[in-house]
Amino acid sequence: MNKSQALNHIVAESQRGELVFPTHVQASLHIQQALDDPECGIEAAARLIMKEPLMAARVVAIANSVAYSRFGGGVTNIRTAVSILGFSTLRSVVASVIMRQISHQITEPVIRHKMESLWLHSAHVGALSYCLAKHVTLSDPETAMFTGIVHEVGGFYLLSRAGEFPALLEDMHCAPEHELDESPEIFIGRAVLHKLMVPKRVLSAIEVLWYGARALPPASPGEILIAANDLSPVSSPIDLRSAEQIEAARNSADCSLNQHSLRDILQQTNTETQSLLQSLLH
């Protein structure tokens, strides 16, 4: 089976609502679904998260990060952490755990390396999006972080199927041989985002990255995502651009803002960004 046939097969699965996730990811998907239930309160969310040790550790670590230092730090229990973070950030934590769970099932070295590189890129984009939203725009930083974390989730899903369809490793893009209004990768990515219960405003921001143009300084959630994606020191391993094109985009993403450049602001908030990044990665 060649690359196009493999993508056609996965697109057909997506159209039937038959996305294939590892068994242990289902529990995390259940938590994501529960967080979207208006009846789910802090106590219920805390009980669900306590059942997943990795997720519980992530929640407490982020609540204790510099980004949330206004709450004093020293958080040692899930309920307090949930109260501090709120459900918007909890969705980011759950999404990050789901992506790590997907990557951890992979044993083939080449696929595993791409998975780890893609997660490192996503974590950087999530942390940078948080700081750009908080210090440069009036956008909600928690939602910006969530958007950054999940913007490549379709790539994670395709890599998770590469063991079954090795042709997917040839590159992560090819011209579709079926009647779609968009590339197979975007079609599949949108299906996975829907499966993760991603809110419409987050999907809209990711679509700006897929189809939109950069605006400097960034103002909207989609523009923040584009800037964070370009400014990330770690490139996506499935980015189709050349190294020179990526570096050019990184350089041109900088801009002046109130006597400071975008990079100056990110440098000034580097401690906050690194704290949040480490909480996501470890």
Short mmCIF file of C-alpha atoms in Angstrom, two decimals:
data_model
loop_
_atom_site.label_atom_id
_atom_site.label_comp_id
_atom_site.label_asym_id
_atom_site.label_seq_id
_atom_site.Cartn_x
_atom_site.Cartn_y
_atom_site.Cartn_z
CA MET A 1 0.00 0.00 0.00
CA ASN A 2 1.46 3.38 -0.98
CA LYS A 3 1.15 6.65 0.92
CA SER A 4 -1.91 7.92 -0.91
CA GLN A 5 -3.74 4.61 -0.40
CA ALA A 6 -2.89 4.64 3.31
CA LEU A 7 -4.25 8.17 3.68
CA ASN A 8 -7.37 7.23 1.71
CA HIS A 9 -7.93 4.30 4.09
CA ILE A 10 -7.61 6.49 7.20
CA VAL A 11 -9.80 9.21 5.67
CA ALA A 12 -12.49 6.59 5.04
CA GLU A 13 -12.22 5.46 8.68
CA SER A 14 -12.54 9.07 9.80
CA GLN A 15 -15.63 9.56 7.66
CA ARG A 16 -17.19 6.52 9.35
CA GLY A 17 -16.19 7.76 12.81
CA GLU A 18 -13.85 4.79 13.28
CA LEU A 19 -10.66 6.46 14.51
CA VAL A 20 -8.42 3.85 16.15
CA PHE A 21 -6.95 4.78 19.54
CA PRO A 22 -4.99 2.54 21.94
CA THR A 23 -7.12 1.01 24.70
CA HIS A 24 -5.42 2.97 27.51
CA VAL A 25 -6.18 6.27 25.75
CA GLN A 26 -9.91 5.65 26.09
CA ALA A 27 -9.86 6.49 29.81
CA SER A 28 -8.26 9.86 29.06
CA LEU A 29 -10.81 10.50 26.30
CA HIS A 30 -13.51 9.77 28.88
CA ILE A 31 -12.04 12.44 31.18
CA GLN A 32 -11.92 14.93 28.31
CA GLN A 33 -15.58 14.20 27.61
CA ALA A 34 -16.47 14.60 31.29
CA LEU A 35 -14.79 18.02 31.46
CA ASP A 36 -17.12 19.22 28.70
CA ASP A 37 -20.20 18.19 30.72
CA PRO A 38 -21.78 21.28 32.38
CA GLU A 39 -22.71 19.04 35.32
CA CYS A 40 -19.07 18.13 36.00
CA GLY A 41 -17.80 20.06 39.02
CA ILE A 42 -14.41 20.37 40.68
CA GLU A 43 -14.94 17.35 42.96
CA ALA A 44 -15.97 15.09 40.08
CA ALA A 45 -13.07 16.27 37.93
CA ALA A 46 -10.60 15.72 40.76
CA ARG A 47 -11.86 12.17 41.33
CA LEU A 48 -11.50 11.33 37.63
CA ILE A 49 -7.98 12.75 37.41
CA MET A 50 -6.84 10.90 40.54
CA LYS A 51 -7.50 7.64 38.70
CA GLU A 52 -4.78 8.52 36.16
CA PRO A 53 -1.43 8.95 37.98
CA LEU A 54 0.39 10.57 35.04
CA MET A 55 -2.39 13.07 34.58
CA ALA A 56 -2.57 13.78 38.31
CA ALA A 57 1.16 14.51 38.40
CA ARG A 58 0.87 16.87 35.42
CA VAL A 59 -2.02 18.76 37.02
CA VAL A 60 -0.14 19.35 40.28
CA ALA A 61 3.10 20.27 38.47
CA ILE A 62 1.43 22.91 36.33
CA ALA A 63 -0.46 24.34 39.33
CA ASN A 64 2.95 24.76 41.02
CA SER A 65 4.65 26.29 37.97
CA VAL A 66 5.82 29.89 37.80
CA ALA A 67 2.98 30.65 35.41
CA TYR A 68 0.56 30.15 38.29
CA SER A 69 2.83 31.49 41.05
CA ARG A 70 0.25 34.15 41.94
CA PHE A 71 -1.49 31.39 43.86
CA GLY A 72 1.55 30.88 46.09
CA GLY A 73 2.74 27.44 44.94
CA GLY A 74 3.07 24.52 47.31
CA VAL A 75 0.05 22.69 45.87
CA THR A 76 0.02 19.09 47.05
CA ASN A 77 -3.46 17.79 46.22
CA ILE A 78 -5.55 17.35 43.10
CA ARG A 79 -8.62 19.26 44.23
CA THR A 80 -6.64 22.42 44.96
CA ALA A 81 -4.76 22.07 41.68
CA VAL A 82 -8.03 21.69 39.76
CA SER A 83 -9.44 24.78 41.50
CA ILE A 84 -6.37 26.84 40.58
CA LEU A 85 -6.10 25.72 36.98
CA GLY A 86 -9.74 25.65 35.96
CA PHE A 87 -11.27 23.40 33.32
CA SER A 88 -9.72 25.23 30.36
CA THR A 89 -6.19 24.36 31.49
CA LEU A 90 -7.31 20.88 32.55
CA ARG A 91 -8.27 20.22 28.93
CA SER A 92 -4.69 21.09 27.97
CA VAL A 93 -3.31 18.67 30.54
CA VAL A 94 -5.61 15.87 29.41
CA ALA A 95 -4.76 16.50 25.75
CA SER A 96 -1.03 16.44 26.51
CA VAL A 97 -1.39 13.15 28.37
CA ILE A 98 -3.38 11.63 25.50
CA MET A 99 -0.63 12.54 23.04
CA ARG A 100 2.04 11.10 25.32
CA GLN A 101 -0.03 7.92 25.73
CA ILE A 102 -0.29 7.60 21.97
CA SER A 103 3.46 8.03 21.53
CA HIS A 104 4.38 5.65 24.37
CA GLN A 105 2.68 2.72 22.64
CA ILE A 106 5.16 3.05 19.75
CA THR A 107 8.25 0.85 19.91
CA GLU A 108 9.67 1.31 16.39
CA PRO A 109 12.64 3.72 16.86
CA VAL A 110 12.06 5.92 13.80
CA ILE A 111 8.39 6.49 14.60
CA ARG A 112 9.12 6.95 18.31
CA HIS A 113 11.75 9.59 17.55
CA LYS A 114 9.33 11.52 15.33
CA MET A 115 6.66 11.26 18.05
CA GLU A 116 9.00 12.62 20.73
CA SER A 117 10.16 15.45 18.45
CA LEU A 118 6.57 16.33 17.58
CA TRP A 119 5.59 16.39 21.27
CA LEU A 120 8.60 18.59 22.12
CA HIS A 121 7.55 21.00 19.37
CA SER A 122 3.92 20.99 20.56
CA ALA A 123 4.91 21.65 24.17
CA HIS A 124 7.08 24.60 23.10
CA VAL A 125 4.26 26.03 21.00
CA GLY A 126 1.83 25.58 23.89
CA ALA A 127 4.10 27.36 26.39
CA LEU A 128 4.94 30.17 23.94
CA SER A 129 1.26 30.60 23.07
CA TYR A 130 0.46 30.99 26.77
CA CYS A 131 3.05 33.74 27.22
CA LEU A 132 2.19 35.55 23.98
CA ALA A 133 -1.49 35.60 24.92
CA LYS A 134 -0.74 36.74 28.46
CA HIS A 135 1.87 39.42 27.75
CA VAL A 136 1.17 40.60 24.20
CA THR A 137 -2.58 40.27 23.59
CA LEU A 138 -5.86 40.26 25.47
CA SER A 139 -6.53 36.61 24.57
CA ASP A 140 -7.12 33.94 27.20
CA PRO A 141 -3.67 32.37 27.89
CA GLU A 142 -5.08 29.01 29.01
CA THR A 143 -7.02 28.59 25.77
CA ALA A 144 -3.94 29.69 23.81
CA MET A 145 -1.85 27.03 25.56
CA PHE A 146 -4.44 24.35 24.80
CA THR A 147 -4.50 25.40 21.15
CA GLY A 148 -0.71 25.19 20.94
CA ILE A 149 -0.61 21.76 22.54
CA VAL A 150 -3.17 20.18 20.21
CA HIS A 151 -2.36 21.93 16.93
CA GLU A 152 -0.40 18.89 15.63
CA VAL A 153 -2.61 16.17 17.09
CA GLY A 154 -3.51 14.96 13.59
CA GLY A 155 0.18 14.35 12.96
CA PHE A 156 0.39 12.36 16.19
CA TYR A 157 -2.48 10.21 15.03
CA LEU A 158 -0.95 9.55 11.61
CA LEU A 159 2.38 8.64 13.20
CA SER A 160 0.56 6.26 15.54
CA ARG A 161 -0.75 4.42 12.45
CA ALA A 162 2.66 4.32 10.70
CA GLY A 163 3.40 0.87 12.11
CA GLU A 164 0.32 -0.39 10.28
CA PHE A 165 0.95 1.81 7.22
CA PRO A 166 4.75 2.31 6.84
CA ALA A 167 4.25 4.42 3.71
CA LEU A 168 3.06 7.24 5.98
CA LEU A 169 6.71 7.81 6.98
CA GLU A 170 7.72 8.77 3.44
CA ASP A 171 6.61 12.30 4.27
CA MET A 172 3.51 13.66 5.96
CA HIS A 173 1.88 15.16 2.89
CA CYS A 174 0.87 14.12 -0.60
CA ALA A 175 -1.68 15.18 -3.16
CA PRO A 176 -5.06 13.55 -2.44
CA GLU A 177 -6.50 11.06 -4.88
CA HIS A 178 -10.04 11.46 -3.59
CA GLU A 179 -12.62 14.21 -3.67
CA LEU A 180 -11.92 16.33 -0.60
CA ASP A 181 -11.96 20.09 -0.25
CA GLU A 182 -8.75 19.92 1.81
CA SER A 183 -5.65 17.76 2.21
CA PRO A 184 -6.11 14.30 3.79
CA GLU A 185 -3.87 15.38 6.69
CA ILE A 186 -6.14 18.32 7.52
CA PHE A 187 -9.27 16.20 7.11
CA ILE A 188 -7.88 13.58 9.50
CA GLY A 189 -6.56 16.25 11.87
CA ARG A 190 -10.01 17.83 12.11
CA ALA A 191 -11.58 14.42 12.80
CA VAL A 192 -9.09 13.76 15.63
CA LEU A 193 -9.69 17.24 17.09
CA HIS A 194 -13.43 16.52 17.13
CA LYS A 195 -12.72 13.21 18.87
CA LEU A 196 -10.79 15.11 21.56
CA MET A 197 -13.83 17.35 22.10
CA VAL A 198 -11.82 20.42 21.07
CA PRO A 199 -13.97 23.58 21.38
CA LYS A 200 -14.94 25.33 18.17
CA ARG A 201 -12.91 28.47 18.99
CA VAL A 202 -9.77 26.32 19.34
CA LEU A 203 -10.43 24.54 16.05
CA SER A 204 -10.98 27.94 14.41
CA ALA A 205 -7.56 29.10 15.65
CA ILE A 206 -5.90 25.96 14.26
CA GLU A 207 -7.63 26.53 10.93
CA VAL A 208 -5.96 29.95 10.79
CA LEU A 209 -2.63 28.11 11.01
CA TRP A 210 -3.76 25.76 8.23
CA TYR A 211 -5.22 28.37 5.90
CA GLY A 212 -4.53 31.86 7.25
CA ALA A 213 -1.79 34.45 7.00
CA ARG A 214 0.53 35.81 9.67
CA ALA A 215 -0.34 39.18 11.23
CA LEU A 216 2.18 41.10 13.35
CA PRO A 217 1.90 41.81 16.14
CA PRO A 218 -0.36 38.80 16.76
CA ALA A 219 -3.78 39.62 18.18
CA SER A 220 -6.26 36.80 17.53
CA PRO A 221 -5.89 33.21 18.84
CA GLY A 222 -4.99 31.99 15.34
CA GLU A 223 -2.34 34.68 14.90
CA ILE A 224 -0.87 33.79 18.30
CA LEU A 225 -0.64 30.15 17.20
CA ILE A 226 1.13 31.08 13.95
CA ALA A 227 3.64 33.27 15.83
CA ALA A 228 4.30 30.61 18.49
CA ASN A 229 4.69 27.94 15.80
CA ASP A 230 7.21 30.10 13.94
CA LEU A 231 9.10 31.22 17.06
CA SER A 232 9.38 27.75 18.58
CA PRO A 233 13.06 26.76 18.91
CA VAL A 234 12.04 23.19 18.11
CA SER A 235 10.60 22.62 14.63
CA SER A 236 7.94 20.07 13.86
CA PRO A 237 9.45 16.91 12.34
CA ILE A 238 6.53 16.79 9.90
CA ASP A 239 6.88 20.41 8.75
CA LEU A 240 7.13 20.35 4.95
CA ARG A 241 9.20 23.53 4.77
CA SER A 242 12.96 23.42 4.32
CA ALA A 243 15.25 24.32 7.21
CA GLU A 244 15.98 27.63 5.47
CA GLN A 245 12.27 28.42 5.09
CA ILE A 246 11.62 27.59 8.75
CA GLU A 247 14.49 29.83 9.90
CA ALA A 248 13.30 32.64 7.65
CA ALA A 249 9.80 32.37 9.12
CA ARG A 250 11.28 32.36 12.63
CA ASN A 251 13.23 35.55 11.93
CA SER A 252 10.34 37.35 10.25
CA ALA A 253 7.94 36.45 13.08
CA ASP A 254 9.74 38.93 15.33
CA CYS A 255 8.31 42.45 15.42
CA SER A 256 8.51 45.69 17.37
CA LEU A 257 5.94 46.23 20.08
CA ASN A 258 6.05 49.24 22.42
CA GLN A 259 9.81 49.71 22.08
CA HIS A 260 10.42 45.99 22.55
CA SER A 261 10.50 43.18 20.04
CA LEU A 262 8.39 40.08 20.37
CA ARG A 263 11.56 38.12 21.13
CA ASP A 264 12.52 40.65 23.84
CA ILE A 265 9.19 40.06 25.55
CA LEU A 266 9.57 36.31 25.33
CA GLN A 267 13.10 36.59 26.71
CA GLN A 268 11.84 38.65 29.64
CA THR A 269 9.22 36.01 30.38
CA ASN A 270 11.55 33.07 29.70
CA THR A 271 11.46 31.83 33.32
CA GLU A 272 7.69 31.61 33.15
CA THR A 273 7.78 29.89 29.76
CA GLN A 274 10.43 27.37 30.82
CA SER A 275 8.57 26.53 34.03
CA LEU A 276 5.41 25.83 32.09
CA LEU A 277 7.33 23.89 29.43
CA GLN A 278 9.01 21.64 31.99
CA SER A 279 5.67 20.96 33.65
CA LEU A 280 4.31 19.77 30.31
CA LEU A 281 7.35 17.67 29.41
CA HIS A 282 8.01 15.86 32.69
#
